Short mmCIF file of C-alpha atoms and ligand atoms in Angstrom, two decimals:
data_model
loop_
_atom_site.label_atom_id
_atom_site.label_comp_id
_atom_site.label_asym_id
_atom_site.label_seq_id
_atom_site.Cartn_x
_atom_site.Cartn_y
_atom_site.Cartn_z
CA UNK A 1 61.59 29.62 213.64
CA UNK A 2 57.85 28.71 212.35
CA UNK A 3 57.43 25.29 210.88
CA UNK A 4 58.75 25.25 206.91
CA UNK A 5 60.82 28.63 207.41
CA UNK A 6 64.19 27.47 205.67
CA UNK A 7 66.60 30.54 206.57
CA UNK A 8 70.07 30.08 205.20
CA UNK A 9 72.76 29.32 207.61
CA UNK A 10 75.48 31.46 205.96
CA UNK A 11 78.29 29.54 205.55
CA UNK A 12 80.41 29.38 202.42
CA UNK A 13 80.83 25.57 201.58
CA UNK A 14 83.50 26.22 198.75
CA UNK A 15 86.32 28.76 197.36
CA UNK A 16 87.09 29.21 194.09
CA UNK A 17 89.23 31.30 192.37
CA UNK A 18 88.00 33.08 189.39
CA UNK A 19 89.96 35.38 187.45
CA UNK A 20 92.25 35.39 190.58
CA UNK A 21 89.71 36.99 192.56
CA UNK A 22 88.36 34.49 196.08
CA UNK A 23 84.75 34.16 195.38
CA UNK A 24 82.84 32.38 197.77
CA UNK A 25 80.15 29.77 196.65
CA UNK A 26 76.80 29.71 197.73
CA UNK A 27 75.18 27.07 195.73
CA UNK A 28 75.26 24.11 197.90
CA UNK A 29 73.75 26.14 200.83
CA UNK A 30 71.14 27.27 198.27
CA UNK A 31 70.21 23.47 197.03
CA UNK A 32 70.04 22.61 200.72
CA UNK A 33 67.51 24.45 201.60
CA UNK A 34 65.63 24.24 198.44
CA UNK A 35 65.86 20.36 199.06
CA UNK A 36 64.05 20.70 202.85
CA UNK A 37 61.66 23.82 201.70
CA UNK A 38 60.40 20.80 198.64
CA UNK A 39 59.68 18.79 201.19
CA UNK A 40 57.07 20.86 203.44
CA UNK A 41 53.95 22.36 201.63
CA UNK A 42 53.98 26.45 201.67
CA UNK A 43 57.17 26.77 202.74
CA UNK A 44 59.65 30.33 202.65
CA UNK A 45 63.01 29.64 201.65
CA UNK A 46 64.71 33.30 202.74
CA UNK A 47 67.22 34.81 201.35
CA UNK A 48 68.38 37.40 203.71
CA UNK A 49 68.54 41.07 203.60
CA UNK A 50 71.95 42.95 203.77
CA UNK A 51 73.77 39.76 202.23
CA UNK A 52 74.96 39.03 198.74
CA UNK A 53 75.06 35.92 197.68
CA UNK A 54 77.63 34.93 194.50
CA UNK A 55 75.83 31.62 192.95
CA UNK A 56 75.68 29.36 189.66
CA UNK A 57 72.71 27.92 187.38
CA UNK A 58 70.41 26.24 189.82
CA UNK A 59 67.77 24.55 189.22
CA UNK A 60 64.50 24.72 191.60
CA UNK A 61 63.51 22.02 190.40
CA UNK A 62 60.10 19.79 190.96
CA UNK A 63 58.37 17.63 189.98
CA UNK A 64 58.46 16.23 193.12
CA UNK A 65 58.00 19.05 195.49
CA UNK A 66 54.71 20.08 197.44
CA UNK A 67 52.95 23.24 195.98
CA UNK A 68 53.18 26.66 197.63
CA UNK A 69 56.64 27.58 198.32
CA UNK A 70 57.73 31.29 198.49
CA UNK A 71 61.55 32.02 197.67
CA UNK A 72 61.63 35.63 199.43
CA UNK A 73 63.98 37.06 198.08
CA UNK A 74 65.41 40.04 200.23
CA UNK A 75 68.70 40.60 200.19
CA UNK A 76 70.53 40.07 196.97
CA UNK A 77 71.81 37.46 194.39
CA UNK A 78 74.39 37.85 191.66
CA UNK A 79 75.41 35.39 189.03
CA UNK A 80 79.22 34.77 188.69
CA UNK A 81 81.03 37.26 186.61
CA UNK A 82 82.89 34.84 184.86
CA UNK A 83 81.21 33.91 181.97
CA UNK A 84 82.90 30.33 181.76
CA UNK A 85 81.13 29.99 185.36
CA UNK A 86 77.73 29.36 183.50
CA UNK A 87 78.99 26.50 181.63
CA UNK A 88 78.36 25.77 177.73
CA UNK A 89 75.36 24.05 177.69
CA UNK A 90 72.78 26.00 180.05
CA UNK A 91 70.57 28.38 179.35
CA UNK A 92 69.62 29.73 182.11
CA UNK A 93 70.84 30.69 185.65
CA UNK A 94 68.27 30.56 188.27
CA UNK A 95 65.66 28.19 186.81
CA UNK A 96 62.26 26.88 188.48
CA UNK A 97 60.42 23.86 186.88
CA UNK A 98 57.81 21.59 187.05
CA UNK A 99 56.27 23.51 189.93
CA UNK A 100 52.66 24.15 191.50
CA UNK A 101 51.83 27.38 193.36
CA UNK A 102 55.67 28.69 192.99
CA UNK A 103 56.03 32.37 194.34
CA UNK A 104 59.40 34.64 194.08
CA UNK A 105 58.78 38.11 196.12
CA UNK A 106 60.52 40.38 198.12
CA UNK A 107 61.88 43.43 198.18
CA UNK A 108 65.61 42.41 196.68
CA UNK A 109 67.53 42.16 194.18
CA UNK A 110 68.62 39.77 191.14
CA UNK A 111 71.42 40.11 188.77
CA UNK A 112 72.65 38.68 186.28
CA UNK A 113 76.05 40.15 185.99
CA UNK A 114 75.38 40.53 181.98
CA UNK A 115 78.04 43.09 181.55
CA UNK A 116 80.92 40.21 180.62
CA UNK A 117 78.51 38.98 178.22
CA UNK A 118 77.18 42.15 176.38
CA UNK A 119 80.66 42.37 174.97
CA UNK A 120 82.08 40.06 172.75
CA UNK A 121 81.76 36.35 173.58
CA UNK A 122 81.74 33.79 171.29
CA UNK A 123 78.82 32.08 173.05
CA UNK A 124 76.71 34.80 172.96
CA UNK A 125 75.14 34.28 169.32
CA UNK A 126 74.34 30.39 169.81
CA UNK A 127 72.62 31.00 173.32
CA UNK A 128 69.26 32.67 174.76
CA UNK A 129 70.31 33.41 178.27
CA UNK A 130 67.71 33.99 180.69
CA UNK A 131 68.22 35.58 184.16
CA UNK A 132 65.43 33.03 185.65
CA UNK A 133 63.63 30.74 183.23
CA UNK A 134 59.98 29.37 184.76
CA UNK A 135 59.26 25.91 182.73
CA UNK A 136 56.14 23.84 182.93
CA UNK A 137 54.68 25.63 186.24
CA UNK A 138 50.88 26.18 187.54
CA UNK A 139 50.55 29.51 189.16
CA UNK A 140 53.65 31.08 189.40
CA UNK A 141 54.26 34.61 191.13
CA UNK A 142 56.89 36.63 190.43
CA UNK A 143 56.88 40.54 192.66
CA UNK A 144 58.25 42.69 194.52
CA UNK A 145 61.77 42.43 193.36
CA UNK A 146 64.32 43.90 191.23
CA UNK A 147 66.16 42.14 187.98
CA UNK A 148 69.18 43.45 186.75
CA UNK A 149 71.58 43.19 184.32
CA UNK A 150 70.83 39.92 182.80
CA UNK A 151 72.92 38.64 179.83
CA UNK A 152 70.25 38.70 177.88
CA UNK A 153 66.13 37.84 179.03
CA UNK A 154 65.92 39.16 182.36
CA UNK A 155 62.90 36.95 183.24
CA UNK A 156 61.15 34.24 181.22
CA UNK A 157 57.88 31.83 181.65
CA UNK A 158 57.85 28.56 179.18
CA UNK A 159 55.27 26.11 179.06
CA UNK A 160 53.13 28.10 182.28
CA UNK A 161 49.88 27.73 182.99
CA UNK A 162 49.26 30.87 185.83
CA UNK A 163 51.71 33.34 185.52
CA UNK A 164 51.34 36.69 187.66
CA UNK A 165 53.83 39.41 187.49
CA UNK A 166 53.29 42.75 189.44
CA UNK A 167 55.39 45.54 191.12
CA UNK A 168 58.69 43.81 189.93
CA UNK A 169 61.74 46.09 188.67
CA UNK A 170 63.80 44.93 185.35
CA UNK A 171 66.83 47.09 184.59
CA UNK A 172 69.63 46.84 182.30
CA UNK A 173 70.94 49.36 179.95
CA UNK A 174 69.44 50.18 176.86
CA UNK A 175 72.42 48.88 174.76
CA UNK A 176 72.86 45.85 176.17
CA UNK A 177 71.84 43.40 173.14
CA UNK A 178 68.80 41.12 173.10
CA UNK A 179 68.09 41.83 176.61
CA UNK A 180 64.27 41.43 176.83
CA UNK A 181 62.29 41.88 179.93
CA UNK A 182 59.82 39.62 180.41
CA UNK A 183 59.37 37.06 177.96
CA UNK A 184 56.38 34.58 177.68
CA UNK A 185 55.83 31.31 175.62
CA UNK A 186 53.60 28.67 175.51
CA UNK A 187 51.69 29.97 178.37
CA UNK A 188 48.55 31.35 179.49
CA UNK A 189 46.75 33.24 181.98
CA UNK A 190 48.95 35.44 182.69
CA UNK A 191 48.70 38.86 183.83
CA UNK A 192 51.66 41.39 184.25
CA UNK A 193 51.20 44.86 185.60
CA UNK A 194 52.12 47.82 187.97
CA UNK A 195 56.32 47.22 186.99
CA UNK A 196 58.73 49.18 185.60
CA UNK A 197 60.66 47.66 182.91
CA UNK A 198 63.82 49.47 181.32
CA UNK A 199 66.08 46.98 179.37
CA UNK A 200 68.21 47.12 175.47
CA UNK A 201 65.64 45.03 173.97
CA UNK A 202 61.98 44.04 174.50
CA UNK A 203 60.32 45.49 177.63
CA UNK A 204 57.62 42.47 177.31
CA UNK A 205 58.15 39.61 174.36
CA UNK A 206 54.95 37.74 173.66
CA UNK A 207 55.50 34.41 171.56
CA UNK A 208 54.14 31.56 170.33
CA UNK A 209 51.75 29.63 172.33
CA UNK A 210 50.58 32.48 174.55
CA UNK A 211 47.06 32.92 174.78
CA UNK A 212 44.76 35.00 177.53
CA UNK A 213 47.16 37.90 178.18
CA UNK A 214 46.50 40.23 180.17
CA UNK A 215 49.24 43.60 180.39
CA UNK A 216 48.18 46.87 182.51
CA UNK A 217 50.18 49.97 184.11
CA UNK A 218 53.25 48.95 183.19
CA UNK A 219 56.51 52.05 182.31
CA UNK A 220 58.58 50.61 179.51
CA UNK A 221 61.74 52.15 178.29
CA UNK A 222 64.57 52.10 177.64
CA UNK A 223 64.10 49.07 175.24
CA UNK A 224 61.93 48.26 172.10
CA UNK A 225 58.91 48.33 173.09
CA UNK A 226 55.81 45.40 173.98
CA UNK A 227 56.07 42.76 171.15
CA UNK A 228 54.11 39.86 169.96
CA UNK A 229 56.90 37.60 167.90
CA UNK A 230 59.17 37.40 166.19
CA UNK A 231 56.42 34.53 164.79
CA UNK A 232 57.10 31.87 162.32
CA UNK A 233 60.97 31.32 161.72
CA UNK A 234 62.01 28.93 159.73
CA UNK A 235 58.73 27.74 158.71
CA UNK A 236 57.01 26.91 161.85
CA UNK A 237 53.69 27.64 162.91
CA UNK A 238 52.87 29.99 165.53
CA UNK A 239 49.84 31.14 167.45
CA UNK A 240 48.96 34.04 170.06
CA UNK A 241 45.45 35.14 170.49
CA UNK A 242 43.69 36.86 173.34
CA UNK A 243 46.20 39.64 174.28
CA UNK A 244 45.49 42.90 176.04
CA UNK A 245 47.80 45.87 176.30
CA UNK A 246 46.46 48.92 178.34
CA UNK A 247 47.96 51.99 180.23
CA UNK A 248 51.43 51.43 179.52
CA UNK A 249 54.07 54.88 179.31
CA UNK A 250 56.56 54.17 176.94
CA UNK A 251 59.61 56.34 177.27
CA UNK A 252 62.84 56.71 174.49
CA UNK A 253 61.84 53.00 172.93
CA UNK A 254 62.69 51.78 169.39
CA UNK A 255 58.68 50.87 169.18
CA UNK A 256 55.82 50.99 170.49
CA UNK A 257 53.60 48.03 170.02
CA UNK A 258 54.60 45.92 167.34
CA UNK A 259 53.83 42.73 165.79
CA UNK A 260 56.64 40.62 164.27
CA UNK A 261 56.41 37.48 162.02
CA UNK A 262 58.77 35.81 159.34
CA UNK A 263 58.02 35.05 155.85
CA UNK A 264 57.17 31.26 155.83
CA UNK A 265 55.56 30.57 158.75
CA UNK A 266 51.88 29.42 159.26
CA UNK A 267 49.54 29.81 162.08
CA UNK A 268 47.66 32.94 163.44
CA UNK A 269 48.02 36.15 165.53
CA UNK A 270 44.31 37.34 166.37
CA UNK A 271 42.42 39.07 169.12
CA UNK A 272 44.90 41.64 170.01
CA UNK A 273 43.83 45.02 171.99
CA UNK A 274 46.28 47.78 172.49
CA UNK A 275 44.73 50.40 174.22
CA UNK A 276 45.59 53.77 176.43
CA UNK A 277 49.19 53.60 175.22
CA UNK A 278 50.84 56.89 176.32
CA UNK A 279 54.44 57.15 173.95
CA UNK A 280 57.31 59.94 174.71
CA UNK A 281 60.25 60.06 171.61
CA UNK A 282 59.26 56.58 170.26
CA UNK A 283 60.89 55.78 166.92
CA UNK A 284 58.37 53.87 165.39
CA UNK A 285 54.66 53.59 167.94
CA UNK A 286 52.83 51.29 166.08
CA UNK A 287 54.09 48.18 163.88
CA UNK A 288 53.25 45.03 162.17
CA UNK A 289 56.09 43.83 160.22
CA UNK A 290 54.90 40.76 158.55
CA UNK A 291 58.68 41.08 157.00
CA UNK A 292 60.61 40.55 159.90
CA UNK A 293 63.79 39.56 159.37
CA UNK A 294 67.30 39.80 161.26
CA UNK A 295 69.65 40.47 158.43
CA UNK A 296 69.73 43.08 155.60
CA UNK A 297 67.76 40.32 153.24
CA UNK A 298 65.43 37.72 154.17
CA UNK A 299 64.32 34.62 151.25
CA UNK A 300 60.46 35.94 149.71
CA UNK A 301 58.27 33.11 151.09
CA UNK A 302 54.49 33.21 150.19
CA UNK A 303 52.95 32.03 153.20
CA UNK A 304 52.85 33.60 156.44
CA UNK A 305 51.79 34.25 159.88
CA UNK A 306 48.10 35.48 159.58
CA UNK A 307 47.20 38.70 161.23
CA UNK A 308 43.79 39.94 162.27
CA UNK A 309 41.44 41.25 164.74
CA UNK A 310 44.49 43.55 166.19
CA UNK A 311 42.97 46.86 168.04
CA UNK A 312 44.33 50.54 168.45
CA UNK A 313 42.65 52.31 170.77
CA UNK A 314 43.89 55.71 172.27
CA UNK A 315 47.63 55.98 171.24
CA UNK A 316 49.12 59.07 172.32
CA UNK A 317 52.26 60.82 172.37
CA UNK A 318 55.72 61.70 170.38
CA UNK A 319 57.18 59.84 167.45
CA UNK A 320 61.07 60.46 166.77
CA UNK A 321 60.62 58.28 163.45
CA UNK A 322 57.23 57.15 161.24
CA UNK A 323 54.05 56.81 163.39
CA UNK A 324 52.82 53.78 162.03
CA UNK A 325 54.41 51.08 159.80
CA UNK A 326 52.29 47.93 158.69
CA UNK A 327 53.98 45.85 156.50
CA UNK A 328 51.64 42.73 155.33
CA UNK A 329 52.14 40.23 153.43
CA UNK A 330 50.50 39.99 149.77
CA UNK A 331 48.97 36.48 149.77
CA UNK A 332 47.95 37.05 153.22
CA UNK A 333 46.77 40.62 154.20
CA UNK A 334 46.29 42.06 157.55
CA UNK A 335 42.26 42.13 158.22
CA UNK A 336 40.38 43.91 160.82
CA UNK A 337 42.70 46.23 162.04
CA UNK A 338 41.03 48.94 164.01
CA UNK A 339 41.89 52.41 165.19
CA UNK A 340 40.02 54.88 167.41
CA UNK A 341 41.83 57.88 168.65
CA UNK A 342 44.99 57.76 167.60
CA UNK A 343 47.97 60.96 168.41
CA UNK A 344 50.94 60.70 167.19
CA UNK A 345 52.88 63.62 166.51
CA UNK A 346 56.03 64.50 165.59
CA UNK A 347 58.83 65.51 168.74
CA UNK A 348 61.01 67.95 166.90
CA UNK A 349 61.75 68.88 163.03
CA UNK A 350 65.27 67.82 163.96
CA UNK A 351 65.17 64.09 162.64
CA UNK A 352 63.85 63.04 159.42
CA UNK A 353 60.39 61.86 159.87
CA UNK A 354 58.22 59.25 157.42
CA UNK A 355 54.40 59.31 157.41
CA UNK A 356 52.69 56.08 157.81
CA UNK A 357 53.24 53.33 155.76
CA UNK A 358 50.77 50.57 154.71
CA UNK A 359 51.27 47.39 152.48
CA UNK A 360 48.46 45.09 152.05
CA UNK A 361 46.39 46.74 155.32
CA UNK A 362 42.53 46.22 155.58
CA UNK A 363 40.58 47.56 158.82
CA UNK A 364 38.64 50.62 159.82
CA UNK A 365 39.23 53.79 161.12
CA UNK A 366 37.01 54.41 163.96
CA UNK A 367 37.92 58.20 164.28
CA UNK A 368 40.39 60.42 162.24
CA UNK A 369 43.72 60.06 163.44
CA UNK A 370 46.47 62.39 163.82
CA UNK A 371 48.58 61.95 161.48
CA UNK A 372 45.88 60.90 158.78
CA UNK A 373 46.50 57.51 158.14
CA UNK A 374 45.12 57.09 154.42
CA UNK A 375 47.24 54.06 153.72
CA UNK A 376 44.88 51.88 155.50
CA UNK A 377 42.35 50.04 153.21
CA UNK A 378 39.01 50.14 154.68
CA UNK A 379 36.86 46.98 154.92
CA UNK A 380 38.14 43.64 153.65
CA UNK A 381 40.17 42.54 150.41
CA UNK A 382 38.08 41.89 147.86
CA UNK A 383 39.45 38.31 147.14
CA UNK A 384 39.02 35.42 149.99
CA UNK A 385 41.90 34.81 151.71
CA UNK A 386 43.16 31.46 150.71
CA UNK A 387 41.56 28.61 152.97
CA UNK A 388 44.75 26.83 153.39
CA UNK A 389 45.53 25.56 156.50
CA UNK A 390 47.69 28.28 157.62
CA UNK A 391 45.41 30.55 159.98
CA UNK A 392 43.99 27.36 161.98
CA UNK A 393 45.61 27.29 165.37
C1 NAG B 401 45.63 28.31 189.87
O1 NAG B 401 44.97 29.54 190.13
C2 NAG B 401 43.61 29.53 189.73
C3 NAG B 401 43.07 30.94 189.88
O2 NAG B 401 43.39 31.46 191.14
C4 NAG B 401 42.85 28.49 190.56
O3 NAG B 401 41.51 28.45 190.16
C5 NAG B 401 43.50 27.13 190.34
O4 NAG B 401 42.89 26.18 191.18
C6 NAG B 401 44.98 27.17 190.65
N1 NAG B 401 45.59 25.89 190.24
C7 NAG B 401 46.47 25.24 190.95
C8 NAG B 401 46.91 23.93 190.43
O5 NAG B 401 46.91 25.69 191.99
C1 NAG B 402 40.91 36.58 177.25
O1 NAG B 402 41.85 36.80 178.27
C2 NAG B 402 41.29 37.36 179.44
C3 NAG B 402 42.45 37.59 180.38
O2 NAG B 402 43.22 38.61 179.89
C4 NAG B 402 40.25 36.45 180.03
O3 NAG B 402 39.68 37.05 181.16
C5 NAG B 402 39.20 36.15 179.00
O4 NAG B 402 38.30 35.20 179.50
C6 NAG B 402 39.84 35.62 177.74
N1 NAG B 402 38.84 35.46 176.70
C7 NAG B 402 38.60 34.29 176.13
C8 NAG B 402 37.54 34.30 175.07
O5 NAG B 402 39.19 33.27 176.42
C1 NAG B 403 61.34 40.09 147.63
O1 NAG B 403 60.20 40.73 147.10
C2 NAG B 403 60.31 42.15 147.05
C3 NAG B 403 58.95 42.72 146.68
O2 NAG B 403 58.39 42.04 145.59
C4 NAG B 403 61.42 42.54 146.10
O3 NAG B 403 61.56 43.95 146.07
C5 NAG B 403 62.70 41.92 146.63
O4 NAG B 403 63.76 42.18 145.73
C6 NAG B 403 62.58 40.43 146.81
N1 NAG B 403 63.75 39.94 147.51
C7 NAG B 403 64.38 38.81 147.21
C8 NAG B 403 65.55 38.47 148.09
O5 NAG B 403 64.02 38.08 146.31
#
């Protein structure tokens, strides 16, 4: 075996019982090996192919291990089915933190066992589970493997500083609840493309904190879409700039691109390009919802989430719904929004179908646009937008 090649010796070190079934525990031979791969700089920790492994949350943890490891992932691991089994206070299963250089490839499998918890569990509402949660890393990899059926966020980066995703698989149905794909926050540099995401809620979730963002090739649906927010609850402040979108296929998706913020928050969304976005029976393609809210009424707060500079470049393909729907906020109106050959049309008479909507809109339109899209205001509002501190970021 080449120096720093941790393969797993497969022996079970406990049995449990869970819902009188003998499940066999992998998760001490897991933190073995993580322990020795820690220690030794670029080393593979393997995870075999042909072999399931049954595990709990683990943490991969440093800050004390040496940069470079690869977890090859090529057989596959499942999370307990047991919902109890993930305990009441974690949020994630598989998590990696506090690392430098960290790579997950491979051509296998993750999952999450998420079908116990898209029913009803009374955990469900208070938690954000994530499949594997990245905290606080430099340069983390993620490709080549599949993620499946994760309670809820199949695959999240926090606090990252690096983050490559490519030729990676995310599948879960498209009614499980609140079961993003990839979801980013606080991070930047990060560039995702050439994977296939199908999943019942976001296919990509960009929050607050993410700058430099970089999204190509990528096949999203099912799911709702690529969306920056929701921005802004409960009054904080929330900032994403630099984002690119390009040559994405959208298939059956609630929306298209969208951008989500809360009455009452503060703080900026700018720089945003969304181009070469090919759409097949999307309800709704493009959205800003500066309105977003998760219940039938939200309070009416006066400030909010600024929104500006956001490009629409080539957006083709079938609505099921209303082609475009921005909803801005009086006091602080969308500015600069831009769109050059947009194609939306209709997929059958069958539904009943909106045209576009506009509230408080202000941008150009670089070409006409099919369907018209009159709502838009063009240029800027006429009054300054109030020089509070709300935009800076
Ligand atoms: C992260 O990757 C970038 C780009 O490849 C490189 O310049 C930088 O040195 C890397 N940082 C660390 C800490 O590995
Ligand atoms: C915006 O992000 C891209 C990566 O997508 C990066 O190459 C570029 O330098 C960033 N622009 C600025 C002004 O930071
Ligand atoms: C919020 O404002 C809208 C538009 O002015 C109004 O129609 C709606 O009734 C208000 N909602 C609440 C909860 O005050």
């Amino acid at each position: 075996m080449p120096a720093g090649l941790y393969s797993w010796i497969i022996i079970f070190d406990e049995i449990v019982v869970v819902d009188g079934i003998y499940v066999m525990w992998y998760e001490q031979a897991f933190q073995a090996a993580w322990a020795a791969a820690c220690k030794v700089e670029r080393s593979v920790m393997l995870v075999p192919e042909k072999y399931q492994f049954l595990v709990g949350p683990i943490s991969f943890s440093g800050p004390y291990c040496q940069k470079g490891i690869t977890f090859q992932v090529d057989g596959t691991i499942v999370a307990p089915m047991n919902s109890n089994a993930w305990g009441k206070g974690l949020l994630q299963w598989l998590e990696f933190s506090k690392l430098v250089e960290i790579t997950i490839q491979g051509k296998g499998t993750i999952d999450g066992s998420g079908s116990v918890w898209w029913q009803d569990n009374p955990y469900k509402k208070k938690k954000k589970l994530q499949a594997v949660r990245f905290y606080g890393s430099l340069n983390a990899t993620v490709t080549g493997i599949t993620i499946q059926n994760s309670p809820q966020c199949h695959l999240k980066f926090d606090n990252c500083i690096g983050v490559m995703v490519h030729h990676i698989r995310v599948s879960s149905p498209g009614d499980s609840p609140n079961t993003d794909g990839v979801h980013l926050q606080n991070s930047r540099d990060v560039l995702i493309h050439s994977s296939t995401l199908g999943c019942g809620d976001d296919c990509i979730s960009i929050q607050t904190g993410c700058t430099n963002v970089y999204i190509h090739d990528v096949n999203c649906g099912p799911g709702h879409g690529i969306s920056i927010g929701s921005l802004g609850r409960y009054n904080t402040r929330a900032c994403v700039s630099n984002i690119t979108v390009k040559n994405v296929n959208m298939h059956n998706t609630m929306t298209g691109v969208r951008i989500k913020t809360w009455q009452g928050g503060s703080g900026s969304v700018s720089g945003i390009m969304f181009s070469d976005i090919q759409l097949t029976e999307v309800q709704f393609p493009i959205v800003i919802d500066q309105f977003y809210c998760d219940k039938s009424t939200c309070k009416n707060q006066s400030s909010a989430v600024s929104v500006s500079g956001i490009n629409y470049q080539r957006i083709k393909g079938t609505y099921t719904v209303k082609p475009v729907h921005f909803a801005c906020s009086d006091n602080l109106p969308c500015i600069d929004i831009s769109l050059t050959s947009i194609e939306l049309k209709p997929l059958q008479e069958k539904y009943h179908l909106y045209d576009p909507f506009c509230w408080a809109t202000y941008g150009e339109l670089n070409t006409p646009t099919t369907p018209p899209i009159e709502c838009l205001q063009i240029g800027k509002p006429t009054s300054n937008r109030p020089q509070t501190d709300h935009d800076t970021c």
